Coordinates of C-alpha atoms and ligand atoms in Angstrom, one line a residue:
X80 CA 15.9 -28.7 19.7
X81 CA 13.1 -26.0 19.4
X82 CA 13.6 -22.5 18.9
X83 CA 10.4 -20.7 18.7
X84 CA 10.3 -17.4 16.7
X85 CA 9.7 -15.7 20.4
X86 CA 9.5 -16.8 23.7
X87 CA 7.7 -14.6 26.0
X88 CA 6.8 -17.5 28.4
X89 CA 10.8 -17.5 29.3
X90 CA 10.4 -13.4 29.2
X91 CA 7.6 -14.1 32.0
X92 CA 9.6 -16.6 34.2
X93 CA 11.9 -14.1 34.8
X94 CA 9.8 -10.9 35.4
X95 CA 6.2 -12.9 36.8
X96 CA 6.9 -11.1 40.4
X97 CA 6.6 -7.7 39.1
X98 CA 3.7 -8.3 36.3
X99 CA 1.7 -10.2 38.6
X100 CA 2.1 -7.4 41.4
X101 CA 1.4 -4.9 38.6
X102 CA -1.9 -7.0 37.7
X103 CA -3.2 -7.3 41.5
X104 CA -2.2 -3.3 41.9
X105 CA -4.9 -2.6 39.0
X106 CA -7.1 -5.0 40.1
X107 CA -7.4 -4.2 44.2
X108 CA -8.0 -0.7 42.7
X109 CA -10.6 -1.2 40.5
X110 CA -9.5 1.4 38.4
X111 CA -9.5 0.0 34.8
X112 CA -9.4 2.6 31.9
X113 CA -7.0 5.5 32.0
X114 CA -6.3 7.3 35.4
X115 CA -3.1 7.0 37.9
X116 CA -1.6 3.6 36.6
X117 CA -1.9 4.8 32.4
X118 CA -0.8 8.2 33.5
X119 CA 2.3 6.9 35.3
X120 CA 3.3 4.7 31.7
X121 CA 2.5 7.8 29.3
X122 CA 5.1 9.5 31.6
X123 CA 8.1 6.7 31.3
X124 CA 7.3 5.6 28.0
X125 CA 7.5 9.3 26.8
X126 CA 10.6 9.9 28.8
X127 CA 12.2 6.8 27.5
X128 CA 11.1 7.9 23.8
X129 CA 12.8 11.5 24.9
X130 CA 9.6 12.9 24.7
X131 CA 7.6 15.4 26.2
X132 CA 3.9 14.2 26.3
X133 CA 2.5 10.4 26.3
X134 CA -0.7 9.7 25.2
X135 CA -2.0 5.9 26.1
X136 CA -4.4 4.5 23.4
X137 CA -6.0 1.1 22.7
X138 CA -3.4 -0.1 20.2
X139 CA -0.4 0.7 17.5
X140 CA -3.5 0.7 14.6
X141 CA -5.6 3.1 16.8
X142 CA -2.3 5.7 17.4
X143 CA -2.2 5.6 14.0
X144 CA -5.6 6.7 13.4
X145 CA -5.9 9.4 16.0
X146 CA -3.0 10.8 14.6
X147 CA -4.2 11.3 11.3
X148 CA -7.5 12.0 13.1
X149 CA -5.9 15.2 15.0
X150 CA -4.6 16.5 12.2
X151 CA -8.1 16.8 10.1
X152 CA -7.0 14.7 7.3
X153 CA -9.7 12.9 5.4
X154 CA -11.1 12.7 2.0
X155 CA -9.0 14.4 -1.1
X156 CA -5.7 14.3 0.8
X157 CA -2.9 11.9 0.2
X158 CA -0.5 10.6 3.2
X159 CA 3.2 9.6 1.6
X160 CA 4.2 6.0 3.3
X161 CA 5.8 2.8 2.1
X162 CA 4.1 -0.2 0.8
X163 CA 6.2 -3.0 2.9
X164 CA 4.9 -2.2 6.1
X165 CA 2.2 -3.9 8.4
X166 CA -1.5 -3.5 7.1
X167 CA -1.9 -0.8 10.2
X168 CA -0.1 1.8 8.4
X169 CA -2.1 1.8 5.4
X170 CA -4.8 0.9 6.9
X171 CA -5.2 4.4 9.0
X172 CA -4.7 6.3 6.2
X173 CA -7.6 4.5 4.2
X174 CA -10.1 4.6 7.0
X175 CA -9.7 8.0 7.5
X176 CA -10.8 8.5 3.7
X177 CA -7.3 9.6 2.9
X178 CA -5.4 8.7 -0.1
X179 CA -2.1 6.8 0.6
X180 CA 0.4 7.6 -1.7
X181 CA 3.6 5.3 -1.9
X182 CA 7.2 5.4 -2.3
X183 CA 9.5 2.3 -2.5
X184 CA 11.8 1.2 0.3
X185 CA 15.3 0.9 0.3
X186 CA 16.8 -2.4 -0.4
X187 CA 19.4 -2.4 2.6
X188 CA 17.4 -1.6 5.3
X189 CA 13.6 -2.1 4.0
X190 CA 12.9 1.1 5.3
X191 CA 11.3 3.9 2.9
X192 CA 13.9 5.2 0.6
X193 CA 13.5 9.4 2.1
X194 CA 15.8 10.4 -1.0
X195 CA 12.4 9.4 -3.2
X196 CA 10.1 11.3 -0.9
X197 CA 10.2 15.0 -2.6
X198 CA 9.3 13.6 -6.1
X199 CA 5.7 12.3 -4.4
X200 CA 4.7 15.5 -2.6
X201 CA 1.6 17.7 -4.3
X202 CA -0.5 20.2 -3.3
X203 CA -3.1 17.4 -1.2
X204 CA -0.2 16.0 0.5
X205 CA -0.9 16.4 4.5
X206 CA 1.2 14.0 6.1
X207 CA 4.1 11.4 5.8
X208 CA 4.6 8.1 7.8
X209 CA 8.0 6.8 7.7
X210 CA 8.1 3.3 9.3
X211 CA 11.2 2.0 11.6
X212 CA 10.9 -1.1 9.9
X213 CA 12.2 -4.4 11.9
X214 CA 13.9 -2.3 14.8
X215 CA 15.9 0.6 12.7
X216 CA 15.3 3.7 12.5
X217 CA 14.1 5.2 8.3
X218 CA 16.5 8.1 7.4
X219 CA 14.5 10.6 9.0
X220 CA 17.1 14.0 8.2
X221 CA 15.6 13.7 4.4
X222 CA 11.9 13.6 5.2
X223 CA 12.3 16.0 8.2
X224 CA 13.7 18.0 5.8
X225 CA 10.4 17.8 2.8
X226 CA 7.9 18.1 5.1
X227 CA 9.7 21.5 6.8
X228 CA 9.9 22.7 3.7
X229 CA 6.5 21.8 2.3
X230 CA 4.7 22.4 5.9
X231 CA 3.8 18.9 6.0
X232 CA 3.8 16.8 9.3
X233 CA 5.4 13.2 10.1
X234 CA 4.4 10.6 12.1
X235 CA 6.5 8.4 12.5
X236 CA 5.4 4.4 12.9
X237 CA 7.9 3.3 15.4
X238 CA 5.8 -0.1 16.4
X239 CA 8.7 -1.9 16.1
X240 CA 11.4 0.1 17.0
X241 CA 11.1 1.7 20.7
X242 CA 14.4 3.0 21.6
X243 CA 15.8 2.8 18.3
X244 CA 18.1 6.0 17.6
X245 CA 20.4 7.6 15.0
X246 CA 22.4 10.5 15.8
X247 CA 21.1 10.7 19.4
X248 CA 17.1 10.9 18.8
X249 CA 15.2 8.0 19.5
X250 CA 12.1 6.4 17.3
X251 CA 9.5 8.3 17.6
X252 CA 10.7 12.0 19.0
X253 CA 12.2 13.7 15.4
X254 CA 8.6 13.8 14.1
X255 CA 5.1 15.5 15.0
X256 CA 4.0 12.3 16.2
X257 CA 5.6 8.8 17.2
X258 CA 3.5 5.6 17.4
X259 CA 3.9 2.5 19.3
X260 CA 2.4 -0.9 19.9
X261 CA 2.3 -2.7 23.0
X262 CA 0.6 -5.6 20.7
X263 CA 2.6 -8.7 23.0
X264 CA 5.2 -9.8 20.5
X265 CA 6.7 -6.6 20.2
X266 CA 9.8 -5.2 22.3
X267 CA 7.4 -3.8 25.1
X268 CA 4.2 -6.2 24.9
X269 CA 1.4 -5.4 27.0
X270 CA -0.7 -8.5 27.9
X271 CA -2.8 -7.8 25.3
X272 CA -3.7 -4.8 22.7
X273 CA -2.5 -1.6 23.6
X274 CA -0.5 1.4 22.3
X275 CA 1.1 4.7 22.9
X276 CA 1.7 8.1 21.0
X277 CA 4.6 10.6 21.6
X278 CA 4.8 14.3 20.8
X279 CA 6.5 16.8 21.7
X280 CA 3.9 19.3 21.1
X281 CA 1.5 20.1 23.7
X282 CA -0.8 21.3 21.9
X283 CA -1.5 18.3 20.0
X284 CA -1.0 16.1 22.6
X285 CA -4.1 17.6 24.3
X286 CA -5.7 17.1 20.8
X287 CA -5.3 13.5 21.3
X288 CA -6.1 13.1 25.0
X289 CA -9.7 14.4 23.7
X290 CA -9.8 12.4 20.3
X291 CA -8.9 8.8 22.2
X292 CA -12.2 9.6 24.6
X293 CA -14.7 10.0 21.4
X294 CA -13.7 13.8 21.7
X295 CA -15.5 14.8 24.8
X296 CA -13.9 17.8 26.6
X297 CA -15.9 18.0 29.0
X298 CA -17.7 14.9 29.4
X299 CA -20.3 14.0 27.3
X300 CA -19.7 17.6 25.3
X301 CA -18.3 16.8 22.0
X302 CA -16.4 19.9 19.7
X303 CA -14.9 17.0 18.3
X304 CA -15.7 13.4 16.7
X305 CA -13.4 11.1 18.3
X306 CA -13.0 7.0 19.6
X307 CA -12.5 5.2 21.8
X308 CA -9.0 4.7 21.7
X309 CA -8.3 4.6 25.4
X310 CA -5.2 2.3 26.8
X311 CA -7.0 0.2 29.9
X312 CA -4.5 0.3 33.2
X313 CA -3.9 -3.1 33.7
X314 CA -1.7 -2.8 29.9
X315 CA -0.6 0.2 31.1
X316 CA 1.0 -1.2 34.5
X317 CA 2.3 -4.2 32.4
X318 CA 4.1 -2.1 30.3
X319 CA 5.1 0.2 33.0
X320 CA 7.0 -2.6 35.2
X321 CA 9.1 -4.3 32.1
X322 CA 10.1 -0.8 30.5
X323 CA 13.1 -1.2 33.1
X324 CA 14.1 -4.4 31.4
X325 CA 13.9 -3.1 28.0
X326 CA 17.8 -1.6 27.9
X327 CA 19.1 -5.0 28.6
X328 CA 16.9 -6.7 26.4
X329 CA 17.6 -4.5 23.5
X330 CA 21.5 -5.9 24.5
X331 CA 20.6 -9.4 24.1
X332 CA 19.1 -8.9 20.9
X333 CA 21.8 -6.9 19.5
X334 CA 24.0 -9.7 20.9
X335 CA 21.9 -12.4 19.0
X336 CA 22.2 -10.6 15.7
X337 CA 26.5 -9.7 16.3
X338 CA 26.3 -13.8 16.9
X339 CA 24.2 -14.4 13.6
X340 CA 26.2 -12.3 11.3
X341 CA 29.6 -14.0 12.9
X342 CA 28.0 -17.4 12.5
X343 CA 26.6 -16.6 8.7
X344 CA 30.0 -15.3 7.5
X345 CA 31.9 -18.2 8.8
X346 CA 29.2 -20.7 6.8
X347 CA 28.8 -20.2 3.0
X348 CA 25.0 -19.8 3.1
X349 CA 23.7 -17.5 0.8
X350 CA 22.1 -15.7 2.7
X351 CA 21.9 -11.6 2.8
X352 CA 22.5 -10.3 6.1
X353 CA 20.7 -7.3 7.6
X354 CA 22.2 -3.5 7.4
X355 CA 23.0 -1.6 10.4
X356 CA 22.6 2.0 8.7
X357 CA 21.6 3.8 12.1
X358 CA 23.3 4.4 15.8
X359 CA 21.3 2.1 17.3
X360 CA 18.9 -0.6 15.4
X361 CA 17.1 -2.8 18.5
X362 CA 16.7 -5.9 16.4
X363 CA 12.4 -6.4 16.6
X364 CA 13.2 -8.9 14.3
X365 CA 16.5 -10.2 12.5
X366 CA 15.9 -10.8 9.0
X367 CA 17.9 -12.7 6.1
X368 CA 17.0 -12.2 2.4
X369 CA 17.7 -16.3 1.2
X370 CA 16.7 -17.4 -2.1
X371 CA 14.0 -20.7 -1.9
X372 CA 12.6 -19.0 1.1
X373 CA 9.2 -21.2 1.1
X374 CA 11.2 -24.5 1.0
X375 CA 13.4 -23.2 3.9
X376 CA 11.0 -21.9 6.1
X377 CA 9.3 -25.3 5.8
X378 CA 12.7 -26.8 6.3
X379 CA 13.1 -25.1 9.5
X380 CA 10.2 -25.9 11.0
X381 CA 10.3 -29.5 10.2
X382 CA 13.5 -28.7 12.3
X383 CA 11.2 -27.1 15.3
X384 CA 12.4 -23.5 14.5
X385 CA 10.3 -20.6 14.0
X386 CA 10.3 -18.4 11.2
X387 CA 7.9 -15.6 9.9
X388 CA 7.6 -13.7 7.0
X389 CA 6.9 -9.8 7.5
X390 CA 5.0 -9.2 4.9
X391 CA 4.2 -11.2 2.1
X392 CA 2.0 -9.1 0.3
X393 CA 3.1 -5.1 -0.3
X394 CA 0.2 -2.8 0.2
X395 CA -0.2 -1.7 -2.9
X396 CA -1.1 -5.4 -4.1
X397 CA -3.1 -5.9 -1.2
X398 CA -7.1 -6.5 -3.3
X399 CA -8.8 -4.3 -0.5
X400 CA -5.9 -1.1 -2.2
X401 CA -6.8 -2.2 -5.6
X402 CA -8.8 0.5 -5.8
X403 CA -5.3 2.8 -6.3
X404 CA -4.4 1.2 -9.3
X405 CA -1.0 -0.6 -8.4
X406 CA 0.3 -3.3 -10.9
X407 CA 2.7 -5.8 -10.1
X408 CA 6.6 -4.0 -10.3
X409 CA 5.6 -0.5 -9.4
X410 CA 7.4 -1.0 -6.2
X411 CA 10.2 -3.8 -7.0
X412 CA 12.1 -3.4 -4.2
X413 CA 9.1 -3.9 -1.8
X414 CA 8.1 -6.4 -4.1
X415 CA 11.2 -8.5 -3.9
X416 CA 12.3 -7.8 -0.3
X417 CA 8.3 -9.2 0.1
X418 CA 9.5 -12.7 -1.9
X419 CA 12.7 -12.6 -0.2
X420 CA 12.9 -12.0 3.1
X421 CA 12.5 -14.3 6.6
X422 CA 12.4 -13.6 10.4
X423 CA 15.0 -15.7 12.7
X424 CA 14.7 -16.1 15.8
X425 CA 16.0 -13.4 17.8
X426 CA 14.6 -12.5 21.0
X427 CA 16.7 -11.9 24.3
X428 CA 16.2 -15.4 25.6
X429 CA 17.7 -17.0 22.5
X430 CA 21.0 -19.0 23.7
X431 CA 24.2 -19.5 21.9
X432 CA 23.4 -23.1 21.2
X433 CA 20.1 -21.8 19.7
X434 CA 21.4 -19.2 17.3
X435 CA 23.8 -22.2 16.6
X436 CA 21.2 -24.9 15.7
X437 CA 19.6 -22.5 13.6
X438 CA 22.3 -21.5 11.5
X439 CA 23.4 -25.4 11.6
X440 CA 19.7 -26.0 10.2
X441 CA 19.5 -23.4 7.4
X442 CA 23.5 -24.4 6.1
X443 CA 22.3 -28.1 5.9
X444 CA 19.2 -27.1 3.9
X445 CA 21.5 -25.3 1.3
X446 CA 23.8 -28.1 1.1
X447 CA 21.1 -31.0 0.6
X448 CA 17.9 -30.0 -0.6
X449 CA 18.5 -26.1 -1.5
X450 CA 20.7 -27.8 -4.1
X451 CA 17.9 -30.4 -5.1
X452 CA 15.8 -27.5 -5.6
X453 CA 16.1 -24.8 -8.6
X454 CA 16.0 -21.5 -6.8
X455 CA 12.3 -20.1 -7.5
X456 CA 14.1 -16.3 -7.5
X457 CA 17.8 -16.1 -6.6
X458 CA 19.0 -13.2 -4.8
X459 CA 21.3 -10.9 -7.2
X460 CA 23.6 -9.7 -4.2
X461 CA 25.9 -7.9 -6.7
X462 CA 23.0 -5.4 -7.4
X463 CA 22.4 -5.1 -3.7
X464 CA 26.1 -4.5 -3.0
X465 CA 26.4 -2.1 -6.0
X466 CA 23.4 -0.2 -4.0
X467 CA 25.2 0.0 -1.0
X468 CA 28.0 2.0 -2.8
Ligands
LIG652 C1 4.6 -1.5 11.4 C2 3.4 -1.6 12.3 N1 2.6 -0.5 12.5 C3 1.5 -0.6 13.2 C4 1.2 -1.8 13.9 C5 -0.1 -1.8 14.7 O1 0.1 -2.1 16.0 P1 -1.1 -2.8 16.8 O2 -1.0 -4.3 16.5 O3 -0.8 -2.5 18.2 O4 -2.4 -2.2 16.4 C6 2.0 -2.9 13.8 C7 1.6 -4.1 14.4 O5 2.2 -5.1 14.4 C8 3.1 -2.8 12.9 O6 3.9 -3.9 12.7

């Protein structure tokens, strides 16, 4: 059997009508960047997001940027974030000659840990990111509550978690700012790079229209240095047609992960499960935290199941951030949850007999050759538990 890691070919099958229409619609209009089609998916992405303003740019990375970008921060500040996050995150902060400054996650739900937030905030502190890592939502409340105190502003990465919420505010609408990726493996994939920002602040959401067009207001007078971060309309009417499908998709998925966490305590692999901490995690990715992780991952796809690791390597031990001074075990749980952890297959297409055979595959290779193998760093699920307390 083969279950790949995601399956947007089946996705297609059963939306190809509407994308296709959407496509031709762009095309017979020879409209192509910004205008009526990217106007119409700010509008429903930002509702969706319960949000007041939308503004389309060219990717999750570049939301990132003009965010930091509108808000004048640049050389000699520092932007709190965590270190187990896509390079994106980091990577804004950096090219915008900013200083990231890190905290570590919480074990549980590999989000940052907010309650360690306060202890990192100093006078050049401009900004926190707090990630929705894998689908769920980081405890906002606590870093709501540092940067209202400290006059700081949040954006929140939510590239993997639209229309994740906790206590009845969805990814992306509790901070200044809430960024998205339509990069194609996410929930909502464009057919190619593309990205949105939400606010609820009008002010800055004009900010950003004028930022993502190299900062002309009007054309070709610039106040402002900007980019050109502008979403093109044949992503934007891609997105626009499958956003109705995303409700039910975000069922299936929590389905898939209900059927995973059934099927993994009825097996004796030992395996940590993921943590539902919030009202409504979507399930971007399910992952498991298994000891031998290289050898299973290999196992699996000898088995024709696909796996991924998000993210081997922490920031702060990426070489290009060496420059910040990190050693090894200044972040241990981003550090372990970095040796630790592997992506199932989850995505709404995944049948029962799937989730099954996967499940099937990963007991089998801890009852013959994960007991072969010494365990290169076994998972101490008492301390994890104890944590939990
Ligand atoms: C956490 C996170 N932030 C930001 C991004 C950047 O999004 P994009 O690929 O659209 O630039 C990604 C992309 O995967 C991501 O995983």
């Amino acid at each position: 059997m083969q279950v790949p890691l995601l399956d947007l070919k089946a996705q297609y099958a059963t939306i190809k009508s509407e994308v296709d229409a959407a496509v031709a619609d762009v095309l017979e209009s020879q409209h192509f960047i910004l205008g009526p089609k990217v106007e119409r998916c700010e509008k429903a992405v930002a509702q969706y997001a319960g949000c007041a303003h939308g503004i389309g740019v060219s990717s999750g990375s570049d939301a990132l940027l003009a965010c930091l970008m509108a808000e004048n921060i640049g050389r000699g500040d520092e932007v709190i974030t965590t270190p187990y996050t896509f390079f994106a995150t980091v990577g804004a902060i950096a090219r915008v000659g900013a200083t990231p400054v890190f905290v570590d996650i919480d074990p549980l739900t590999y989000n940052i840990d907010a309650s360690k937030i306060r202890d990192k905030v100093t006078g050049r502190t401009r900004a926190i990111i707090p990630v929705h890592l894998y689908g769920q939502m980081a405890e906002m409340d606590s870093a709501m509550r540092v940067a209202e105190e400290y006059g700081r502003v949040v954006i929140e990465d939510a590239a993997h978690a639209i229309g994740a919420e906790h206590k009845g505010q969805r990814a992306g609408s509790v901070g200044h700012y809430g960024c998205s990726s339509f990069f194609p493996s996410t929930h909502l994939g464009a057919a190619g790079d593309g990205g949105m920002i939400v606010t609820n602040d009008a002010e800055r959401a004009g900010r950003l229209r004028c930022l993502r067009a190299h900062g002309s207001e009007p054309k070709y007078y610039h106040r402002i240095i900007g980019g050109n971060f502008r979403l093109d309309a044949i992503q934007a009417a891609i997105v626009t047609a499958k956003l109705p499908y995303l409700d039910a998709w975000t069922t299936a998925r929590q389905r898939n992960a209900t059927q995973y966490d059934r099927l993994f305590a009825a097996s004796d692999i030992p395996a940590v499960l993921p943590t539902v901490a919030t009202d409504r995690h979507i399930f971007n990715q399910y992952i498991v935290r298994v000891p031998n992780r290289k050898l299973l991952q290999a196992a699996l796809q000898r088995r024709g199941i696909g796996t991924e690791v998000y993210y081997p390597i922490p920031m702060h031990r990426q070489e290009c951030f060496a420059y910040l001074g990190y050693g090894a075990g200044a972040f241990p749980e981003s550090e372990r949850a970095a040796d630790e952890t592997l992506a199932i297959p989850v995505h709404p297409e995944l049948t029962t007999q799937q989730a099954e055979y996967v499940v099937d595959c990963i007991h089998e290779f801890f009852v013959t050759a994960g007991k072969t193998e010494k365990a290169d760093r076994p998972i101490d699920e008492t301390r994890l538990a104890r944590e939990a307390v």
